Amino acid sequence: MIGIIGAMQVEVEHIKAVMTDVETETISGIEFCRGKISGKDMVAAKCGIGKVFASVCAEAMILRYNPDVIVNIGVAGTLTNELNTTDIAVAKSVVHHDLDTSPLGDPIGLISGVNIINIECDKKVSSLLEKCVKSLGINCKAGVIASGDQFVCTTERKNFIRDTFNAIACEMEGASIGHVCFINGTRFGVLRAISDGADEKSHMDYDKFVPLAAKNSFEVIKRFIEEF
Ligand code: SAH
């Protein structure tokens, strides 16, 4: 079974629209749609914005449906000149950019307990996602995707995240979903289409580009499901 999580309605509505044999169930206020796409068993959910909703959704999806893989789809701010609006970032790993126990001597972003900063995505999942993006003729870059409970909209914060984690895109859910998958031993990937520039100048591109960016990530995930 393939699990798909998006934060917002616009990110999961296309997936739900092409699903057949749909059964829905609500857990912790999150609606899970189980069904089929291209003959494959699927479960899809809109988790809501931010790290807590994303974590709750991933944990509930794993415990209830035991998916073979979870892919987080959606939109993100770019941290690099190599990714413009509607281009796509594929995660090789994810980090929590707002997790910081550095006053105690830890490196910024360290997940205490498991003692890692970068949570590695499943290599086969990431490379298939990358292949699907390229096959659709969409500009793609693979690298670190950084998550935090904030909408990044200043050059200062954007540069900090890029320089500290060598990250290519910022958003608000991917690392939480990766973190939950990591502790449960579930394969995962993150696919994000760029909606904005994450700085003073271009963060308001967000409103304009979200629908097209979300559509692009849907086109990729549809192809991924066919090929997985
Ligand atoms: N109240 C709004 C909040 C949207 S937050 C709403 O409910 O629609 C922005 C969403 O897009 C988050 O899910 C996040 O993952 C992603 N995102 C896009 N650009 C971002 C940026 N520059 N910084 C952080 N998250 C961003």
PDB file of C-alpha atoms and ligand atoms in Angstrom:
ATOM      1  CA  MET A   1       0.000   0.000   0.000  1.00  0.00           C
ATOM      2  CA  ILE A   2       1.177   3.530  -0.843  1.00  0.00           C
ATOM      3  CA  GLY A   3       0.374   6.342   1.618  1.00  0.00           C
ATOM      4  CA  ILE A   4       0.175   9.951   0.453  1.00  0.00           C
ATOM      5  CA  ILE A   5       0.051  12.906   2.847  1.00  0.00           C
ATOM      6  CA  GLY A   6      -0.473  16.562   1.871  1.00  0.00           C
ATOM      7  CA  ALA A   7      -0.956  19.434   4.297  1.00  0.00           C
ATOM      8  CA  MET A   8      -3.685  21.256   2.377  1.00  0.00           C
ATOM      9  CA  GLN A   9      -6.825  20.410   0.449  1.00  0.00           C
ATOM     10  CA  VAL A  10      -5.323  21.789  -2.772  1.00  0.00           C
ATOM     11  CA  GLU A  11      -2.436  19.332  -2.378  1.00  0.00           C
ATOM     12  CA  VAL A  12      -4.524  16.152  -2.024  1.00  0.00           C
ATOM     13  CA  GLU A  13      -7.780  16.902  -3.878  1.00  0.00           C
ATOM     14  CA  HIS A  14      -6.430  15.718  -7.257  1.00  0.00           C
ATOM     15  CA  ILE A  15      -5.264  12.424  -5.736  1.00  0.00           C
ATOM     16  CA  LYS A  16      -8.603  11.804  -4.061  1.00  0.00           C
ATOM     17  CA  ALA A  17     -10.423  12.632  -7.320  1.00  0.00           C
ATOM     18  CA  VAL A  18      -8.702   9.827  -9.250  1.00  0.00           C
ATOM     19  CA  MET A  19      -9.069   7.202  -6.511  1.00  0.00           C
ATOM     20  CA  THR A  20     -11.585   4.386  -6.994  1.00  0.00           C
ATOM     21  CA  ASP A  21     -13.231   2.029  -4.466  1.00  0.00           C
ATOM     22  CA  VAL A  22     -12.923   4.778  -1.869  1.00  0.00           C
ATOM     23  CA  GLU A  23     -13.615   4.161   1.810  1.00  0.00           C
ATOM     24  CA  THR A  24     -13.134   6.989   4.278  1.00  0.00           C
ATOM     25  CA  GLU A  25     -12.420   6.973   7.974  1.00  0.00           C
ATOM     26  CA  THR A  26     -11.651   9.828  10.383  1.00  0.00           C
ATOM     27  CA  ILE A  27      -8.941   9.434  13.038  1.00  0.00           C
ATOM     28  CA  SER A  28      -7.973  12.320  15.350  1.00  0.00           C
ATOM     29  CA  GLY A  29      -9.939  14.678  13.123  1.00  0.00           C
ATOM     30  CA  ILE A  30      -8.019  13.681   9.967  1.00  0.00           C
ATOM     31  CA  GLU A  31      -9.918  12.037   7.103  1.00  0.00           C
ATOM     32  CA  PHE A  32      -8.122   9.046   5.581  1.00  0.00           C
ATOM     33  CA  CYS A  33      -9.253   7.939   2.108  1.00  0.00           C
ATOM     34  CA  ARG A  34      -8.440   4.377   1.255  1.00  0.00           C
ATOM     35  CA  GLY A  35      -8.872   3.165  -2.324  1.00  0.00           C
ATOM     36  CA  LYS A  36      -7.078   2.323  -5.554  1.00  0.00           C
ATOM     37  CA  ILE A  37      -5.152   4.235  -8.225  1.00  0.00           C
ATOM     38  CA  SER A  38      -3.858   2.338 -11.289  1.00  0.00           C
ATOM     39  CA  GLY A  39      -4.742  -0.909  -9.502  1.00  0.00           C
ATOM     40  CA  LYS A  40      -2.516  -0.065  -6.498  1.00  0.00           C
ATOM     41  CA  ASP A  41      -3.784   0.048  -2.914  1.00  0.00           C
ATOM     42  CA  MET A  42      -3.635   3.609  -1.632  1.00  0.00           C
ATOM     43  CA  VAL A  43      -4.369   5.672   1.424  1.00  0.00           C
ATOM     44  CA  ALA A  44      -4.365   9.485   1.220  1.00  0.00           C
ATOM     45  CA  ALA A  45      -4.900  12.166   3.833  1.00  0.00           C
ATOM     46  CA  LYS A  46      -4.856  15.923   4.271  1.00  0.00           C
ATOM     47  CA  CYS A  47      -2.958  16.354   7.540  1.00  0.00           C
ATOM     48  CA  GLY A  48      -3.266  20.111   8.112  1.00  0.00           C
ATOM     49  CA  ILE A  49      -0.558  22.762   8.423  1.00  0.00           C
ATOM     50  CA  GLY A  50       2.570  22.308  10.517  1.00  0.00           C
ATOM     51  CA  LYS A  51       4.596  19.705  12.305  1.00  0.00           C
ATOM     52  CA  VAL A  52       2.136  18.509  14.950  1.00  0.00           C
ATOM     53  CA  PHE A  53      -0.694  17.730  12.502  1.00  0.00           C
ATOM     54  CA  ALA A  54       1.803  16.107  10.141  1.00  0.00           C
ATOM     55  CA  SER A  55       3.183  13.868  12.906  1.00  0.00           C
ATOM     56  CA  VAL A  56      -0.257  12.821  14.134  1.00  0.00           C
ATOM     57  CA  CYS A  57      -1.295  11.993  10.568  1.00  0.00           C
ATOM     58  CA  ALA A  58       1.809   9.943   9.772  1.00  0.00           C
ATOM     59  CA  GLU A  59       1.593   7.975  13.020  1.00  0.00           C
ATOM     60  CA  ALA A  60      -2.129   7.258  12.584  1.00  0.00           C
ATOM     61  CA  MET A  61      -1.582   6.228   8.948  1.00  0.00           C
ATOM     62  CA  ILE A  62       1.188   3.803   9.917  1.00  0.00           C
ATOM     63  CA  LEU A  63      -0.666   2.244  12.858  1.00  0.00           C
ATOM     64  CA  ARG A  64      -3.992   1.910  11.043  1.00  0.00           C
ATOM     65  CA  TYR A  65      -2.950   1.076   7.451  1.00  0.00           C
ATOM     66  CA  ASN A  66       0.681  -0.121   7.697  1.00  0.00           C
ATOM     67  CA  PRO A  67       1.657   1.372   4.281  1.00  0.00           C
ATOM     68  CA  ASP A  68       4.819   0.095   2.525  1.00  0.00           C
ATOM     69  CA  VAL A  69       5.809   3.669   1.818  1.00  0.00           C
ATOM     70  CA  ILE A  70       4.600   7.192   2.675  1.00  0.00           C
ATOM     71  CA  VAL A  71       5.165  10.095   0.287  1.00  0.00           C
ATOM     72  CA  ASN A  72       4.602  13.641   1.480  1.00  0.00           C
ATOM     73  CA  ILE A  73       3.530  15.869  -1.424  1.00  0.00           C
ATOM     74  CA  GLY A  74       2.843  19.589  -1.588  1.00  0.00           C
ATOM     75  CA  VAL A  75       4.372  23.023  -2.008  1.00  0.00           C
ATOM     76  CA  ALA A  76       7.447  24.734  -0.554  1.00  0.00           C
ATOM     77  CA  GLY A  77       9.565  27.874  -0.583  1.00  0.00           C
ATOM     78  CA  THR A  78      12.795  27.724  -2.598  1.00  0.00           C
ATOM     79  CA  LEU A  79      16.208  28.226  -0.989  1.00  0.00           C
ATOM     80  CA  THR A  80      18.220  28.055  -4.215  1.00  0.00           C
ATOM     81  CA  ASN A  81      18.466  29.889  -7.548  1.00  0.00           C
ATOM     82  CA  GLU A  82      18.273  26.482  -9.206  1.00  0.00           C
ATOM     83  CA  LEU A  83      14.603  26.076  -8.237  1.00  0.00           C
ATOM     84  CA  ASN A  84      11.968  28.545  -9.396  1.00  0.00           C
ATOM     85  CA  THR A  85       8.207  28.585  -8.887  1.00  0.00           C
ATOM     86  CA  THR A  86       6.494  25.357 -10.086  1.00  0.00           C
ATOM     87  CA  ASP A  87       9.868  23.519 -10.306  1.00  0.00           C
ATOM     88  CA  ILE A  88      10.141  20.509  -8.005  1.00  0.00           C
ATOM     89  CA  ALA A  89      12.365  19.635  -5.046  1.00  0.00           C
ATOM     90  CA  VAL A  90      12.772  15.961  -4.147  1.00  0.00           C
ATOM     91  CA  ALA A  91      14.173  15.197  -0.696  1.00  0.00           C
ATOM     92  CA  LYS A  92      17.233  13.025  -0.253  1.00  0.00           C
ATOM     93  CA  SER A  93      16.899  13.798   3.441  1.00  0.00           C
ATOM     94  CA  VAL A  94      14.820  16.041   5.685  1.00  0.00           C
ATOM     95  CA  VAL A  95      15.757  18.202   8.697  1.00  0.00           C
ATOM     96  CA  HIS A  96      13.943  20.145  11.419  1.00  0.00           C
ATOM     97  CA  HIS A  97      15.339  23.673  10.940  1.00  0.00           C
ATOM     98  CA  ASP A  98      13.658  24.930  14.135  1.00  0.00           C
ATOM     99  CA  LEU A  99      14.880  22.141  16.436  1.00  0.00           C
ATOM    100  CA  ASP A 100      17.687  23.775  18.405  1.00  0.00           C
ATOM    101  CA  THR A 101      19.369  22.589  21.620  1.00  0.00           C
ATOM    102  CA  SER A 102      22.648  24.280  20.641  1.00  0.00           C
ATOM    103  CA  PRO A 103      22.918  26.246  23.944  1.00  0.00           C
ATOM    104  CA  LEU A 104      23.669  22.827  25.500  1.00  0.00           C
ATOM    105  CA  GLY A 105      26.465  22.136  23.010  1.00  0.00           C
ATOM    106  CA  ASP A 106      24.455  20.170  20.438  1.00  0.00           C
ATOM    107  CA  PRO A 107      24.572  20.931  16.717  1.00  0.00           C
ATOM    108  CA  ILE A 108      21.524  22.857  15.462  1.00  0.00           C
ATOM    109  CA  GLY A 109      18.832  20.483  14.200  1.00  0.00           C
ATOM    110  CA  LEU A 110      19.982  17.505  16.267  1.00  0.00           C
ATOM    111  CA  ILE A 111      17.164  15.069  17.071  1.00  0.00           C
ATOM    112  CA  SER A 112      18.227  14.082  20.585  1.00  0.00           C
ATOM    113  CA  GLY A 113      17.675  10.426  21.419  1.00  0.00           C
ATOM    114  CA  VAL A 114      18.250   9.143  17.921  1.00  0.00           C
ATOM    115  CA  ASN A 115      21.142  11.641  17.624  1.00  0.00           C
ATOM    116  CA  ILE A 116      20.863  12.487  13.947  1.00  0.00           C
ATOM    117  CA  ILE A 117      20.189  15.779  12.142  1.00  0.00           C
ATOM    118  CA  ASN A 118      19.315  14.553   8.654  1.00  0.00           C
ATOM    119  CA  ILE A 119      16.638  11.883   8.318  1.00  0.00           C
ATOM    120  CA  GLU A 120      17.457   9.973   5.147  1.00  0.00           C
ATOM    121  CA  CYS A 121      14.660   9.261   2.684  1.00  0.00           C
ATOM    122  CA  ASP A 122      14.342   5.855   1.064  1.00  0.00           C
ATOM    123  CA  LYS A 123      16.833   5.952  -1.823  1.00  0.00           C
ATOM    124  CA  LYS A 124      14.665   3.966  -4.273  1.00  0.00           C
ATOM    125  CA  VAL A 125      11.647   6.169  -3.526  1.00  0.00           C
ATOM    126  CA  SER A 126      13.643   9.394  -3.987  1.00  0.00           C
ATOM    127  CA  SER A 127      15.253   8.297  -7.226  1.00  0.00           C
ATOM    128  CA  LEU A 128      11.921   7.114  -8.672  1.00  0.00           C
ATOM    129  CA  LEU A 129      10.341  10.462  -7.690  1.00  0.00           C
ATOM    130  CA  GLU A 130      13.209  12.296  -9.384  1.00  0.00           C
ATOM    131  CA  LYS A 131      12.858  10.155 -12.513  1.00  0.00           C
ATOM    132  CA  CYS A 132       9.086  10.857 -12.640  1.00  0.00           C
ATOM    133  CA  VAL A 133       9.638  14.641 -12.335  1.00  0.00           C
ATOM    134  CA  LYS A 134      12.183  14.617 -15.153  1.00  0.00           C
ATOM    135  CA  SER A 135       9.980  12.430 -17.377  1.00  0.00           C
ATOM    136  CA  LEU A 136       7.313  15.142 -17.187  1.00  0.00           C
ATOM    137  CA  GLY A 137       9.811  17.777 -18.327  1.00  0.00           C
ATOM    138  CA  ILE A 138       9.664  19.647 -15.001  1.00  0.00           C
ATOM    139  CA  ASN A 139      12.901  21.137 -13.627  1.00  0.00           C
ATOM    140  CA  CYS A 140      13.978  19.076 -10.624  1.00  0.00           C
ATOM    141  CA  LYS A 141      16.610  19.223  -7.907  1.00  0.00           C
ATOM    142  CA  ALA A 142      17.202  16.616  -5.210  1.00  0.00           C
ATOM    143  CA  GLY A 143      18.679  17.518  -1.830  1.00  0.00           C
ATOM    144  CA  VAL A 144      17.850  18.442   1.748  1.00  0.00           C
ATOM    145  CA  ILE A 145      14.333  19.724   2.514  1.00  0.00           C
ATOM    146  CA  ALA A 146      13.986  21.658   5.782  1.00  0.00           C
ATOM    147  CA  SER A 147      10.817  21.878   7.881  1.00  0.00           C
ATOM    148  CA  GLY A 148       9.795  24.179  10.717  1.00  0.00           C
ATOM    149  CA  ASP A 149       6.681  25.640  12.270  1.00  0.00           C
ATOM    150  CA  GLN A 150       7.020  28.949  10.428  1.00  0.00           C
ATOM    151  CA  PHE A 151       6.318  30.378   6.982  1.00  0.00           C
ATOM    152  CA  VAL A 152       9.788  31.482   5.875  1.00  0.00           C
ATOM    153  CA  CYS A 153       9.675  34.990   4.399  1.00  0.00           C
ATOM    154  CA  THR A 154      12.931  36.790   5.208  1.00  0.00           C
ATOM    155  CA  THR A 155      16.312  36.641   3.480  1.00  0.00           C
ATOM    156  CA  GLU A 156      17.953  36.257   6.886  1.00  0.00           C
ATOM    157  CA  ARG A 157      16.018  33.108   7.824  1.00  0.00           C
ATOM    158  CA  LYS A 158      16.180  31.744   4.282  1.00  0.00           C
ATOM    159  CA  ASN A 159      19.998  32.088   4.213  1.00  0.00           C
ATOM    160  CA  PHE A 160      20.295  30.624   7.712  1.00  0.00           C
ATOM    161  CA  ILE A 161      18.371  27.483   6.726  1.00  0.00           C
ATOM    162  CA  ARG A 162      20.245  27.104   3.448  1.00  0.00           C
ATOM    163  CA  ASP A 163      23.677  27.663   4.999  1.00  0.00           C
ATOM    164  CA  THR A 164      23.132  25.600   8.175  1.00  0.00           C
ATOM    165  CA  PHE A 165      21.619  22.534   6.524  1.00  0.00           C
ATOM    166  CA  ASN A 166      22.653  22.887   2.864  1.00  0.00           C
ATOM    167  CA  ALA A 167      18.892  22.790   2.178  1.00  0.00           C
ATOM    168  CA  ILE A 168      17.190  23.480  -1.156  1.00  0.00           C
ATOM    169  CA  ALA A 169      13.570  24.047  -0.022  1.00  0.00           C
ATOM    170  CA  CYS A 170      11.645  24.914   3.136  1.00  0.00           C
ATOM    171  CA  GLU A 171       8.199  23.857   4.269  1.00  0.00           C
ATOM    172  CA  MET A 172       6.312  22.910   7.414  1.00  0.00           C
ATOM    173  CA  GLU A 173       5.632  19.147   7.462  1.00  0.00           C
ATOM    174  CA  GLY A 174       8.157  16.939   5.630  1.00  0.00           C
ATOM    175  CA  ALA A 175      10.649  16.413   8.468  1.00  0.00           C
ATOM    176  CA  SER A 176       7.891  15.457  10.896  1.00  0.00           C
ATOM    177  CA  ILE A 177       6.536  12.858   8.502  1.00  0.00           C
ATOM    178  CA  GLY A 178      10.082  11.603   7.907  1.00  0.00           C
ATOM    179  CA  HIS A 179      10.777  11.553  11.643  1.00  0.00           C
ATOM    180  CA  VAL A 180       7.664   9.470  12.359  1.00  0.00           C
ATOM    181  CA  CYS A 181       8.477   7.117   9.466  1.00  0.00           C
ATOM    182  CA  PHE A 182      12.064   6.765  10.729  1.00  0.00           C
ATOM    183  CA  ILE A 183      11.068   5.705  14.236  1.00  0.00           C
ATOM    184  CA  ASN A 184       8.513   3.240  12.808  1.00  0.00           C
ATOM    185  CA  GLY A 185      10.827   1.800  10.126  1.00  0.00           C
ATOM    186  CA  THR A 186       8.519   2.932   7.293  1.00  0.00           C
ATOM    187  CA  ARG A 187      10.015   3.947   3.926  1.00  0.00           C
ATOM    188  CA  PHE A 188       9.303   7.557   2.994  1.00  0.00           C
ATOM    189  CA  GLY A 189       9.889  10.305   0.445  1.00  0.00           C
ATOM    190  CA  VAL A 190       9.082  14.021   0.147  1.00  0.00           C
ATOM    191  CA  LEU A 191       8.131  15.795  -3.080  1.00  0.00           C
ATOM    192  CA  ARG A 192       7.557  19.557  -3.064  1.00  0.00           C
ATOM    193  CA  ALA A 193       6.702  21.917  -5.920  1.00  0.00           C
ATOM    194  CA  ILE A 194       7.957  25.465  -5.408  1.00  0.00           C
ATOM    195  CA  SER A 195       5.232  28.000  -4.601  1.00  0.00           C
ATOM    196  CA  ASP A 196       7.359  30.987  -3.506  1.00  0.00           C
ATOM    197  CA  GLY A 197      10.772  32.507  -2.884  1.00  0.00           C
ATOM    198  CA  ALA A 198      10.676  32.384   0.957  1.00  0.00           C
ATOM    199  CA  ASP A 199      11.977  35.979   1.249  1.00  0.00           C
ATOM    200  CA  GLU A 200      10.680  39.567   1.527  1.00  0.00           C
ATOM    201  CA  LYS A 201      10.583  39.983  -2.235  1.00  0.00           C
ATOM    202  CA  SER A 202       8.792  36.853  -3.332  1.00  0.00           C
ATOM    203  CA  HIS A 203       7.023  35.064  -0.483  1.00  0.00           C
ATOM    204  CA  MET A 204       3.708  36.512  -1.708  1.00  0.00           C
ATOM    205  CA  ASP A 205       4.123  34.536  -4.959  1.00  0.00           C
ATOM    206  CA  TYR A 206       2.649  31.834  -2.722  1.00  0.00           C
ATOM    207  CA  ASP A 207      -0.983  32.857  -3.350  1.00  0.00           C
ATOM    208  CA  LYS A 208      -0.467  32.949  -7.093  1.00  0.00           C
ATOM    209  CA  PHE A 209       1.526  29.751  -7.550  1.00  0.00           C
ATOM    210  CA  VAL A 210       0.049  27.280  -5.039  1.00  0.00           C
ATOM    211  CA  PRO A 211      -2.609  25.841  -7.418  1.00  0.00           C
ATOM    212  CA  LEU A 212      -0.153  25.204 -10.274  1.00  0.00           C
ATOM    213  CA  ALA A 213       2.582  23.950  -7.936  1.00  0.00           C
ATOM    214  CA  ALA A 214       0.123  21.554  -6.267  1.00  0.00           C
ATOM    215  CA  LYS A 215      -1.029  20.327  -9.706  1.00  0.00           C
ATOM    216  CA  ASN A 216       2.602  19.648 -10.677  1.00  0.00           C
ATOM    217  CA  SER A 217       3.232  17.586  -7.566  1.00  0.00           C
ATOM    218  CA  PHE A 218       0.027  15.621  -8.304  1.00  0.00           C
ATOM    219  CA  GLU A 219       1.156  14.843 -11.886  1.00  0.00           C
ATOM    220  CA  VAL A 220       4.430  13.493 -10.531  1.00  0.00           C
ATOM    221  CA  ILE A 221       2.867  11.407  -7.789  1.00  0.00           C
ATOM    222  CA  LYS A 222       0.373   9.899 -10.249  1.00  0.00           C
ATOM    223  CA  ARG A 223       3.262   8.708 -12.399  1.00  0.00           C
ATOM    224  CA  PHE A 224       5.121   7.505  -9.280  1.00  0.00           C
ATOM    225  CA  ILE A 225       2.105   5.396  -8.241  1.00  0.00           C
ATOM    226  CA  GLU A 226       1.923   3.834 -11.721  1.00  0.00           C
ATOM    227  CA  GLU A 227       5.618   2.915 -11.611  1.00  0.00           C
ATOM    228  CA  PHE A 228       6.127   1.983  -7.944  1.00  0.00           C
TER     229      PHE A 228
HETATM  230  N1  SAH B   1      -3.238  29.547   6.900  1.00  0.00           N
HETATM  231  C1  SAH B   1      -2.595  29.001   5.686  1.00  0.00           C
HETATM  232  C2  SAH B   1      -1.219  28.551   6.039  1.00  0.00           C
HETATM  233  C3  SAH B   1      -0.394  28.029   4.875  1.00  0.00           C
HETATM  234  S1  SAH B   1       1.219  27.699   5.431  1.00  0.00           S
HETATM  235  C4  SAH B   1      -3.463  27.856   5.185  1.00  0.00           C
HETATM  236  O1  SAH B   1      -4.113  27.186   5.985  1.00  0.00           O
HETATM  237  O2  SAH B   1      -3.517  27.634   3.949  1.00  0.00           O
HETATM  238  C5  SAH B   1       2.074  27.273   3.969  1.00  0.00           C
HETATM  239  C6  SAH B   1       2.043  25.831   3.521  1.00  0.00           C
HETATM  240  O3  SAH B   1       2.818  25.714   2.339  1.00  0.00           O
HETATM  241  C7  SAH B   1       2.652  24.841   4.511  1.00  0.00           C
HETATM  242  O4  SAH B   1       1.938  23.631   4.455  1.00  0.00           O
HETATM  243  C8  SAH B   1       4.106  24.678   4.042  1.00  0.00           C
HETATM  244  O5  SAH B   1       4.529  23.326   4.072  1.00  0.00           O
HETATM  245  C9  SAH B   1       4.122  25.199   2.608  1.00  0.00           C
HETATM  246  N2  SAH B   1       5.049  26.316   2.314  1.00  0.00           N
HETATM  247  C10 SAH B   1       5.085  26.928   1.108  1.00  0.00           C
HETATM  248  N3  SAH B   1       5.982  27.944   1.122  1.00  0.00           N
HETATM  249  C11 SAH B   1       6.544  27.981   2.359  1.00  0.00           C
HETATM  250  C12 SAH B   1       7.512  28.842   2.981  1.00  0.00           C
HETATM  251  N4  SAH B   1       8.055  29.861   2.335  1.00  0.00           N
HETATM  252  N5  SAH B   1       7.835  28.584   4.279  1.00  0.00           N
HETATM  253  C13 SAH B   1       7.257  27.565   4.941  1.00  0.00           C
HETATM  254  N6  SAH B   1       6.321  26.748   4.401  1.00  0.00           N
HETATM  255  C14 SAH B   1       5.948  26.937   3.120  1.00  0.00           C
END
